[in-house]
């Protein structure tokens, strides 16, 4: 289970709307308890550096990833995942998402349709390198 | 010995260790030592041909080995080596989902 707190959720929604029709992306920080429940307390916007059509693809620069790891360590947080948007597409991971996905990370996807934010869903790779949905518990606004 | 920084997603394959000390003078030998000591890392670092996966970046200091000598890049004894997973994706037509779908709940 993954819990997105209000502030993190607002960051994701605002980024998805502001970046439309391109895909937005960013990192998710928080803590995981002993039962594996994840609490996302911070979402940080990161530049989509994908060359070409950003409406269907996103990419995070390696140096931004290194900084994200350093930020987590410096603030005693865990880097727990990544978010991105699917403009005018459902919040379901694509084959391209799966090919590039990392184990352990939560992949939070927000659908945004004509600047209207849609569902937020979260996915993780299983041991067979397939995505399974995490129960996504959004706190009240 | 060089220090290898393991990214968060791969730490479950290194007994949750973030930094490892490896004695090797090239990236190829460093990666080989890692996969020998932590066999579950192999499929995440190397492809079927034994090459470093395209979705894995390796930095020596601030430099991507693809801009140096690739896997033959020299590793100094005091080098800091970072394994950086490529973070990419996007909305393409084909979906990649398995298992049961759980509902999104709001409180």
PDB file of C-alpha atoms in Angstrom:
ATOM      1  CA  UNK A   1       0.000   0.000   0.000  1.00  0.00           C
ATOM      2  CA  UNK A   2       1.147   3.522  -0.764  1.00  0.00           C
ATOM      3  CA  UNK A   3      -0.124   6.682   0.901  1.00  0.00           C
ATOM      4  CA  UNK A   4       0.343  10.039  -0.813  1.00  0.00           C
ATOM      5  CA  UNK A   5       0.033  12.921   1.598  1.00  0.00           C
ATOM      6  CA  UNK A   6      -1.796  16.085   0.607  1.00  0.00           C
ATOM      7  CA  UNK A   7       1.230  18.163  -0.289  1.00  0.00           C
ATOM      8  CA  UNK A   8       2.801  15.454  -2.427  1.00  0.00           C
ATOM      9  CA  UNK A   9      -0.495  14.882  -4.175  1.00  0.00           C
ATOM     10  CA  UNK A  10      -0.933  18.596  -4.882  1.00  0.00           C
ATOM     11  CA  UNK A  11       2.565  18.783  -6.350  1.00  0.00           C
ATOM     12  CA  UNK A  12       1.866  15.889  -8.713  1.00  0.00           C
ATOM     13  CA  UNK A  13      -1.503  17.253  -9.846  1.00  0.00           C
ATOM     14  CA  UNK A  14      -0.190  20.786 -10.376  1.00  0.00           C
ATOM     15  CA  UNK A  15       2.834  19.565 -12.305  1.00  0.00           C
ATOM     16  CA  UNK A  16       0.660  17.385 -14.550  1.00  0.00           C
ATOM     17  CA  UNK A  17      -1.675  20.298 -15.316  1.00  0.00           C
ATOM     18  CA  UNK A  18       1.091  22.864 -15.799  1.00  0.00           C
ATOM     19  CA  UNK A  19       3.108  20.583 -18.067  1.00  0.00           C
ATOM     20  CA  UNK A  20       0.173  19.422 -20.233  1.00  0.00           C
ATOM     21  CA  UNK A  21       0.248  18.448 -23.108  1.00  0.00           C
ATOM     22  CA  UNK A  22       3.756  17.207 -22.291  1.00  0.00           C
ATOM     23  CA  UNK A  23       4.505  14.526 -19.721  1.00  0.00           C
ATOM     24  CA  UNK A  24       5.733  15.721 -16.338  1.00  0.00           C
ATOM     25  CA  UNK A  25       7.958  13.724 -14.005  1.00  0.00           C
ATOM     26  CA  UNK A  26       9.487  13.834 -10.560  1.00  0.00           C
ATOM     27  CA  UNK A  27      10.737  11.933  -7.533  1.00  0.00           C
ATOM     28  CA  UNK A  28       8.859  10.635  -4.504  1.00  0.00           C
ATOM     29  CA  UNK A  29      10.345  10.625  -1.002  1.00  0.00           C
ATOM     30  CA  UNK A  30       9.084   9.288   2.280  1.00  0.00           C
ATOM     31  CA  UNK A  31       9.282   6.247   4.501  1.00  0.00           C
ATOM     32  CA  UNK A  32       8.364   2.583   4.343  1.00  0.00           C
ATOM     33  CA  UNK A  33       7.230   0.903   7.550  1.00  0.00           C
ATOM     34  CA  UNK A  34       8.002  -2.645   8.647  1.00  0.00           C
ATOM     35  CA  UNK A  35       4.870  -3.977   6.953  1.00  0.00           C
ATOM     36  CA  UNK A  36       5.907  -2.475   3.620  1.00  0.00           C
ATOM     37  CA  UNK A  37       3.399   0.367   3.735  1.00  0.00           C
ATOM     38  CA  UNK A  38       4.798   3.425   1.994  1.00  0.00           C
ATOM     39  CA  UNK A  39       4.149   7.000   3.056  1.00  0.00           C
ATOM     40  CA  UNK A  40       5.042   9.583   0.450  1.00  0.00           C
ATOM     41  CA  UNK A  41       5.651  12.913   2.167  1.00  0.00           C
ATOM     42  CA  UNK A  42       7.428  14.820  -0.594  1.00  0.00           C
ATOM     43  CA  UNK A  43       7.128  14.933  -4.372  1.00  0.00           C
ATOM     44  CA  UNK A  44       9.779  16.919  -6.214  1.00  0.00           C
ATOM     45  CA  UNK A  45       9.320  18.193  -9.745  1.00  0.00           C
ATOM     46  CA  UNK A  46      12.138  17.232 -12.134  1.00  0.00           C
ATOM     47  CA  UNK A  47      12.717  18.425 -15.688  1.00  0.00           C
ATOM     48  CA  UNK A  48      11.658  16.065 -18.470  1.00  0.00           C
ATOM     49  CA  UNK A  49      14.820  15.959 -20.592  1.00  0.00           C
ATOM     50  CA  UNK A  50      13.517  13.562 -23.236  1.00  0.00           C
ATOM     51  CA  UNK A  51      14.608  14.604 -26.732  1.00  0.00           C
ATOM     52  CA  UNK A  52      11.771  14.906 -29.195  1.00  0.00           C
ATOM     53  CA  UNK A  53       8.100  14.419 -28.385  1.00  0.00           C
ATOM     54  CA  UNK A  54       7.584  14.943 -24.651  1.00  0.00           C
ATOM     55  CA  UNK A  55       3.834  14.338 -25.011  1.00  0.00           C
ATOM     56  CA  UNK A  56       4.406  10.585 -25.014  1.00  0.00           C
ATOM     57  CA  UNK A  57       7.757  10.121 -23.303  1.00  0.00           C
ATOM     58  CA  UNK A  58       9.694  11.291 -20.286  1.00  0.00           C
ATOM     59  CA  UNK A  59      13.265  10.920 -19.156  1.00  0.00           C
ATOM     60  CA  UNK A  60      15.104  12.126 -16.066  1.00  0.00           C
ATOM     61  CA  UNK A  61      18.752  13.188 -16.413  1.00  0.00           C
ATOM     62  CA  UNK A  62      21.285  10.999 -14.575  1.00  0.00           C
ATOM     63  CA  UNK A  63      22.622  13.978 -12.643  1.00  0.00           C
ATOM     64  CA  UNK A  64      19.099  14.747 -11.391  1.00  0.00           C
ATOM     65  CA  UNK A  65      18.878  11.141 -10.221  1.00  0.00           C
ATOM     66  CA  UNK A  66      22.186  11.439  -8.354  1.00  0.00           C
ATOM     67  CA  UNK A  67      20.959  14.626  -6.677  1.00  0.00           C
ATOM     68  CA  UNK A  68      17.740  12.862  -5.668  1.00  0.00           C
ATOM     69  CA  UNK A  69      19.687  10.089  -3.931  1.00  0.00           C
ATOM     70  CA  UNK A  70      21.832  12.693  -2.176  1.00  0.00           C
ATOM     71  CA  UNK A  71      18.750  14.665  -1.086  1.00  0.00           C
ATOM     72  CA  UNK A  72      17.158  11.550   0.406  1.00  0.00           C
ATOM     73  CA  UNK A  73      20.302  10.696   2.340  1.00  0.00           C
ATOM     74  CA  UNK A  74      20.801  14.257   3.599  1.00  0.00           C
ATOM     75  CA  UNK A  75      17.187  14.508   4.815  1.00  0.00           C
ATOM     76  CA  UNK A  76      16.894  10.982   6.228  1.00  0.00           C
ATOM     77  CA  UNK A  77      14.229  10.087   3.706  1.00  0.00           C
ATOM     78  CA  UNK A  78      13.914   7.146   1.354  1.00  0.00           C
ATOM     79  CA  UNK A  79      13.755   7.629  -2.386  1.00  0.00           C
ATOM     80  CA  UNK A  80      10.693   5.468  -2.947  1.00  0.00           C
ATOM     81  CA  UNK A  81       9.697   6.125  -6.505  1.00  0.00           C
ATOM     82  CA  UNK A  82       8.934   8.274  -9.470  1.00  0.00           C
ATOM     83  CA  UNK A  83       5.812   9.961 -10.753  1.00  0.00           C
ATOM     84  CA  UNK A  84       4.900  10.951 -14.280  1.00  0.00           C
ATOM     85  CA  UNK A  85       1.813  11.953 -16.217  1.00  0.00           C
ATOM     86  CA  UNK A  86      -0.007  10.361 -19.119  1.00  0.00           C
ATOM     87  CA  UNK A  87      -1.599  13.253 -21.032  1.00  0.00           C
ATOM     88  CA  UNK A  88      -4.875  12.149 -22.612  1.00  0.00           C
ATOM     89  CA  UNK A  89      -4.095   8.539 -21.712  1.00  0.00           C
ATOM     90  CA  UNK A  90      -5.110   6.390 -18.730  1.00  0.00           C
ATOM     91  CA  UNK A  91      -2.892   6.052 -15.660  1.00  0.00           C
ATOM     92  CA  UNK A  92      -1.758   2.597 -16.715  1.00  0.00           C
ATOM     93  CA  UNK A  93       1.916   1.801 -17.384  1.00  0.00           C
ATOM     94  CA  UNK A  94       2.940   1.285 -20.977  1.00  0.00           C
ATOM     95  CA  UNK A  95       5.294  -1.336 -22.304  1.00  0.00           C
ATOM     96  CA  UNK A  96       7.884   1.433 -22.527  1.00  0.00           C
ATOM     97  CA  UNK A  97       7.345   2.192 -18.833  1.00  0.00           C
ATOM     98  CA  UNK A  98       7.908  -1.475 -18.026  1.00  0.00           C
ATOM     99  CA  UNK A  99      11.054  -1.845 -20.128  1.00  0.00           C
ATOM    100  CA  UNK A 100      12.750   0.990 -18.261  1.00  0.00           C
ATOM    101  CA  UNK A 101      11.290   0.292 -14.821  1.00  0.00           C
ATOM    102  CA  UNK A 102      13.392  -0.398 -11.753  1.00  0.00           C
ATOM    103  CA  UNK A 103      12.617  -2.880  -8.993  1.00  0.00           C
ATOM    104  CA  UNK A 104      11.513  -1.540  -5.604  1.00  0.00           C
ATOM    105  CA  UNK A 105      10.371   1.851  -6.933  1.00  0.00           C
ATOM    106  CA  UNK A 106       6.725   2.881  -6.910  1.00  0.00           C
ATOM    107  CA  UNK A 107       5.685   4.278 -10.282  1.00  0.00           C
ATOM    108  CA  UNK A 108       2.910   6.765  -9.679  1.00  0.00           C
ATOM    109  CA  UNK A 109       1.054   7.764 -12.850  1.00  0.00           C
ATOM    110  CA  UNK A 110      -1.500  10.536 -13.140  1.00  0.00           C
ATOM    111  CA  UNK A 111      -3.835  10.772 -16.096  1.00  0.00           C
ATOM    112  CA  UNK A 112      -4.539  14.307 -17.272  1.00  0.00           C
ATOM    113  CA  UNK A 113      -7.112  15.044 -19.957  1.00  0.00           C
ATOM    114  CA  UNK A 114      -7.155  18.465 -21.570  1.00  0.00           C
ATOM    115  CA  UNK A 115      -5.638  19.987 -18.415  1.00  0.00           C
ATOM    116  CA  UNK A 116      -8.196  18.242 -16.191  1.00  0.00           C
ATOM    117  CA  UNK A 117      -6.413  15.967 -13.691  1.00  0.00           C
ATOM    118  CA  UNK A 118      -7.679  12.401 -13.668  1.00  0.00           C
ATOM    119  CA  UNK A 119      -6.984   9.330 -11.536  1.00  0.00           C
ATOM    120  CA  UNK A 120      -3.651   8.797  -9.788  1.00  0.00           C
ATOM    121  CA  UNK A 121      -2.552   5.169  -9.684  1.00  0.00           C
ATOM    122  CA  UNK A 122       0.641   3.515  -8.456  1.00  0.00           C
ATOM    123  CA  UNK A 123       2.444   0.475  -9.813  1.00  0.00           C
ATOM    124  CA  UNK A 124       5.419  -1.687  -8.865  1.00  0.00           C
ATOM    125  CA  UNK A 125       7.374  -4.363 -10.671  1.00  0.00           C
ATOM    126  CA  UNK A 126       6.941  -7.892  -9.415  1.00  0.00           C
ATOM    127  CA  UNK A 127       9.665 -10.545  -9.531  1.00  0.00           C
ATOM    128  CA  UNK A 128       8.602 -11.439 -13.098  1.00  0.00           C
ATOM    129  CA  UNK A 129       9.269  -7.849 -14.192  1.00  0.00           C
ATOM    130  CA  UNK A 130       5.566  -7.157 -14.636  1.00  0.00           C
ATOM    131  CA  UNK A 131       3.685  -4.212 -13.169  1.00  0.00           C
ATOM    132  CA  UNK A 132       1.128  -4.762 -10.444  1.00  0.00           C
ATOM    133  CA  UNK A 133      -1.010  -2.014  -9.004  1.00  0.00           C
ATOM    134  CA  UNK A 134      -0.416  -0.819  -5.461  1.00  0.00           C
ATOM    135  CA  UNK A 135      -3.389   0.031  -3.345  1.00  0.00           C
ATOM    136  CA  UNK A 136      -3.207   3.788  -3.573  1.00  0.00           C
ATOM    137  CA  UNK A 137      -4.595   5.584  -0.575  1.00  0.00           C
ATOM    138  CA  UNK A 138      -4.983   9.302  -1.156  1.00  0.00           C
ATOM    139  CA  UNK A 139      -5.425  11.427   1.909  1.00  0.00           C
ATOM    140  CA  UNK A 140      -8.235  13.956   2.019  1.00  0.00           C
ATOM    141  CA  UNK A 141      -7.511  17.410   0.628  1.00  0.00           C
TER     142      UNK A 141
ATOM    143  CA  UNK B   1      39.711   0.505  -2.955  1.00  0.00           C
ATOM    144  CA  UNK B   2      37.092   2.292  -5.006  1.00  0.00           C
ATOM    145  CA  UNK B   3      33.711   3.031  -3.489  1.00  0.00           C
ATOM    146  CA  UNK B   4      30.620   1.911  -5.415  1.00  0.00           C
ATOM    147  CA  UNK B   5      27.363   3.662  -4.561  1.00  0.00           C
ATOM    148  CA  UNK B   6      24.391   1.351  -5.049  1.00  0.00           C
ATOM    149  CA  UNK B   7      21.139   3.108  -6.045  1.00  0.00           C
ATOM    150  CA  UNK B   8      18.097   2.642  -3.819  1.00  0.00           C
ATOM    151  CA  UNK B   9      16.214   0.257  -6.175  1.00  0.00           C
ATOM    152  CA  UNK B  10      19.113  -2.223  -6.218  1.00  0.00           C
ATOM    153  CA  UNK B  11      19.959  -2.230  -2.509  1.00  0.00           C
ATOM    154  CA  UNK B  12      17.704  -5.149  -1.787  1.00  0.00           C
ATOM    155  CA  UNK B  13      20.188  -7.185  -3.831  1.00  0.00           C
ATOM    156  CA  UNK B  14      23.183  -5.975  -1.749  1.00  0.00           C
ATOM    157  CA  UNK B  15      21.781  -6.714   1.704  1.00  0.00           C
ATOM    158  CA  UNK B  16      20.589  -3.085   1.883  1.00  0.00           C
ATOM    159  CA  UNK B  17      24.152  -1.840   1.638  1.00  0.00           C
ATOM    160  CA  UNK B  18      24.454   1.562  -0.052  1.00  0.00           C
ATOM    161  CA  UNK B  19      28.230   1.726  -0.364  1.00  0.00           C
ATOM    162  CA  UNK B  20      30.590  -1.087  -1.244  1.00  0.00           C
ATOM    163  CA  UNK B  21      34.383  -1.131  -1.370  1.00  0.00           C
ATOM    164  CA  UNK B  22      35.644  -2.904  -4.480  1.00  0.00           C
ATOM    165  CA  UNK B  23      39.247  -3.558  -5.464  1.00  0.00           C
ATOM    166  CA  UNK B  24      39.402  -3.388  -9.257  1.00  0.00           C
ATOM    167  CA  UNK B  25      41.117  -1.131 -11.776  1.00  0.00           C
ATOM    168  CA  UNK B  26      38.460  -1.020 -14.497  1.00  0.00           C
ATOM    169  CA  UNK B  27      34.690  -0.689 -14.608  1.00  0.00           C
ATOM    170  CA  UNK B  28      34.395  -4.137 -16.216  1.00  0.00           C
ATOM    171  CA  UNK B  29      36.254  -5.746 -13.294  1.00  0.00           C
ATOM    172  CA  UNK B  30      34.246  -3.700 -10.802  1.00  0.00           C
ATOM    173  CA  UNK B  31      30.932  -4.866 -12.280  1.00  0.00           C
ATOM    174  CA  UNK B  32      32.201  -8.435 -12.425  1.00  0.00           C
ATOM    175  CA  UNK B  33      33.146  -8.312  -8.741  1.00  0.00           C
ATOM    176  CA  UNK B  34      29.737  -6.927  -7.884  1.00  0.00           C
ATOM    177  CA  UNK B  35      27.861  -9.654  -9.723  1.00  0.00           C
ATOM    178  CA  UNK B  36      30.056 -12.398  -8.249  1.00  0.00           C
ATOM    179  CA  UNK B  37      29.462 -11.152  -4.720  1.00  0.00           C
ATOM    180  CA  UNK B  38      25.804 -10.327  -5.296  1.00  0.00           C
ATOM    181  CA  UNK B  39      24.499 -12.651  -8.037  1.00  0.00           C
ATOM    182  CA  UNK B  40      20.972 -11.211  -7.953  1.00  0.00           C
ATOM    183  CA  UNK B  41      22.408  -7.915  -9.213  1.00  0.00           C
ATOM    184  CA  UNK B  42      23.469  -9.472 -12.481  1.00  0.00           C
ATOM    185  CA  UNK B  43      20.184  -9.306 -14.388  1.00  0.00           C
ATOM    186  CA  UNK B  44      19.760  -5.686 -13.333  1.00  0.00           C
ATOM    187  CA  UNK B  45      23.224  -4.613 -14.481  1.00  0.00           C
ATOM    188  CA  UNK B  46      23.968  -6.813 -17.484  1.00  0.00           C
ATOM    189  CA  UNK B  47      22.014  -7.825 -20.579  1.00  0.00           C
ATOM    190  CA  UNK B  48      21.884 -11.288 -22.165  1.00  0.00           C
ATOM    191  CA  UNK B  49      25.225 -10.643 -23.891  1.00  0.00           C
ATOM    192  CA  UNK B  50      26.933  -9.690 -20.652  1.00  0.00           C
ATOM    193  CA  UNK B  51      27.047  -6.003 -21.600  1.00  0.00           C
ATOM    194  CA  UNK B  52      25.949  -3.225 -19.247  1.00  0.00           C
ATOM    195  CA  UNK B  53      22.201  -2.737 -19.778  1.00  0.00           C
ATOM    196  CA  UNK B  54      21.142   0.290 -21.759  1.00  0.00           C
ATOM    197  CA  UNK B  55      18.974   1.355 -18.828  1.00  0.00           C
ATOM    198  CA  UNK B  56      21.969   1.489 -16.486  1.00  0.00           C
ATOM    199  CA  UNK B  57      24.391   4.405 -16.363  1.00  0.00           C
ATOM    200  CA  UNK B  58      27.702   4.206 -14.562  1.00  0.00           C
ATOM    201  CA  UNK B  59      29.548   7.307 -13.432  1.00  0.00           C
ATOM    202  CA  UNK B  60      33.124   7.613 -12.219  1.00  0.00           C
ATOM    203  CA  UNK B  61      33.048  10.793 -10.209  1.00  0.00           C
ATOM    204  CA  UNK B  62      30.879  13.098 -12.313  1.00  0.00           C
ATOM    205  CA  UNK B  63      31.687  11.449 -15.636  1.00  0.00           C
ATOM    206  CA  UNK B  64      29.531   8.947 -17.500  1.00  0.00           C
ATOM    207  CA  UNK B  65      31.703   6.029 -18.621  1.00  0.00           C
ATOM    208  CA  UNK B  66      30.036   6.291 -22.052  1.00  0.00           C
ATOM    209  CA  UNK B  67      32.019   9.534 -22.427  1.00  0.00           C
ATOM    210  CA  UNK B  68      35.221   7.864 -21.198  1.00  0.00           C
ATOM    211  CA  UNK B  69      36.462   4.400 -22.124  1.00  0.00           C
ATOM    212  CA  UNK B  70      33.173   2.588 -21.549  1.00  0.00           C
ATOM    213  CA  UNK B  71      33.749  -0.633 -19.564  1.00  0.00           C
ATOM    214  CA  UNK B  72      37.506  -0.240 -19.953  1.00  0.00           C
ATOM    215  CA  UNK B  73      37.422   3.032 -18.006  1.00  0.00           C
ATOM    216  CA  UNK B  74      40.225   3.160 -15.440  1.00  0.00           C
ATOM    217  CA  UNK B  75      39.208   3.139 -11.798  1.00  0.00           C
ATOM    218  CA  UNK B  76      41.573   4.844  -9.369  1.00  0.00           C
ATOM    219  CA  UNK B  77      41.842   3.419  -5.836  1.00  0.00           C
ATOM    220  CA  UNK B  78      40.025   6.441  -4.422  1.00  0.00           C
ATOM    221  CA  UNK B  79      37.351   6.615  -7.153  1.00  0.00           C
ATOM    222  CA  UNK B  80      33.673   7.064  -6.396  1.00  0.00           C
ATOM    223  CA  UNK B  81      31.576   4.974  -8.782  1.00  0.00           C
ATOM    224  CA  UNK B  82      27.842   5.601  -8.997  1.00  0.00           C
ATOM    225  CA  UNK B  83      25.378   3.200 -10.567  1.00  0.00           C
ATOM    226  CA  UNK B  84      22.555   5.342 -11.908  1.00  0.00           C
ATOM    227  CA  UNK B  85      19.399   3.666 -13.186  1.00  0.00           C
ATOM    228  CA  UNK B  86      17.854   5.309 -16.225  1.00  0.00           C
ATOM    229  CA  UNK B  87      14.490   6.768 -15.275  1.00  0.00           C
ATOM    230  CA  UNK B  88      12.285   6.958 -18.344  1.00  0.00           C
ATOM    231  CA  UNK B  89       8.949   5.903 -19.748  1.00  0.00           C
ATOM    232  CA  UNK B  90       5.809   7.316 -21.163  1.00  0.00           C
ATOM    233  CA  UNK B  91       2.336   6.735 -22.473  1.00  0.00           C
ATOM    234  CA  UNK B  92       2.501   4.422 -25.439  1.00  0.00           C
ATOM    235  CA  UNK B  93      -0.445   2.414 -26.696  1.00  0.00           C
ATOM    236  CA  UNK B  94       0.552  -0.998 -25.344  1.00  0.00           C
ATOM    237  CA  UNK B  95       0.001  -1.485 -21.629  1.00  0.00           C
ATOM    238  CA  UNK B  96       2.116  -3.695 -19.377  1.00  0.00           C
ATOM    239  CA  UNK B  97       0.019  -4.831 -16.459  1.00  0.00           C
ATOM    240  CA  UNK B  98      -0.561  -8.108 -14.724  1.00  0.00           C
ATOM    241  CA  UNK B  99      -2.232  -9.297 -11.568  1.00  0.00           C
ATOM    242  CA  UNK B 100      -5.369  -7.999  -9.911  1.00  0.00           C
ATOM    243  CA  UNK B 101      -6.243  -4.354 -10.061  1.00  0.00           C
ATOM    244  CA  UNK B 102      -6.959  -2.743  -6.751  1.00  0.00           C
ATOM    245  CA  UNK B 103      -9.348   0.161  -6.476  1.00  0.00           C
ATOM    246  CA  UNK B 104      -8.183   3.675  -5.759  1.00  0.00           C
ATOM    247  CA  UNK B 105      -9.680   4.704  -2.463  1.00  0.00           C
ATOM    248  CA  UNK B 106     -10.200   8.147  -1.017  1.00  0.00           C
ATOM    249  CA  UNK B 107     -10.922   9.070   2.551  1.00  0.00           C
TER     250      UNK B 107
END
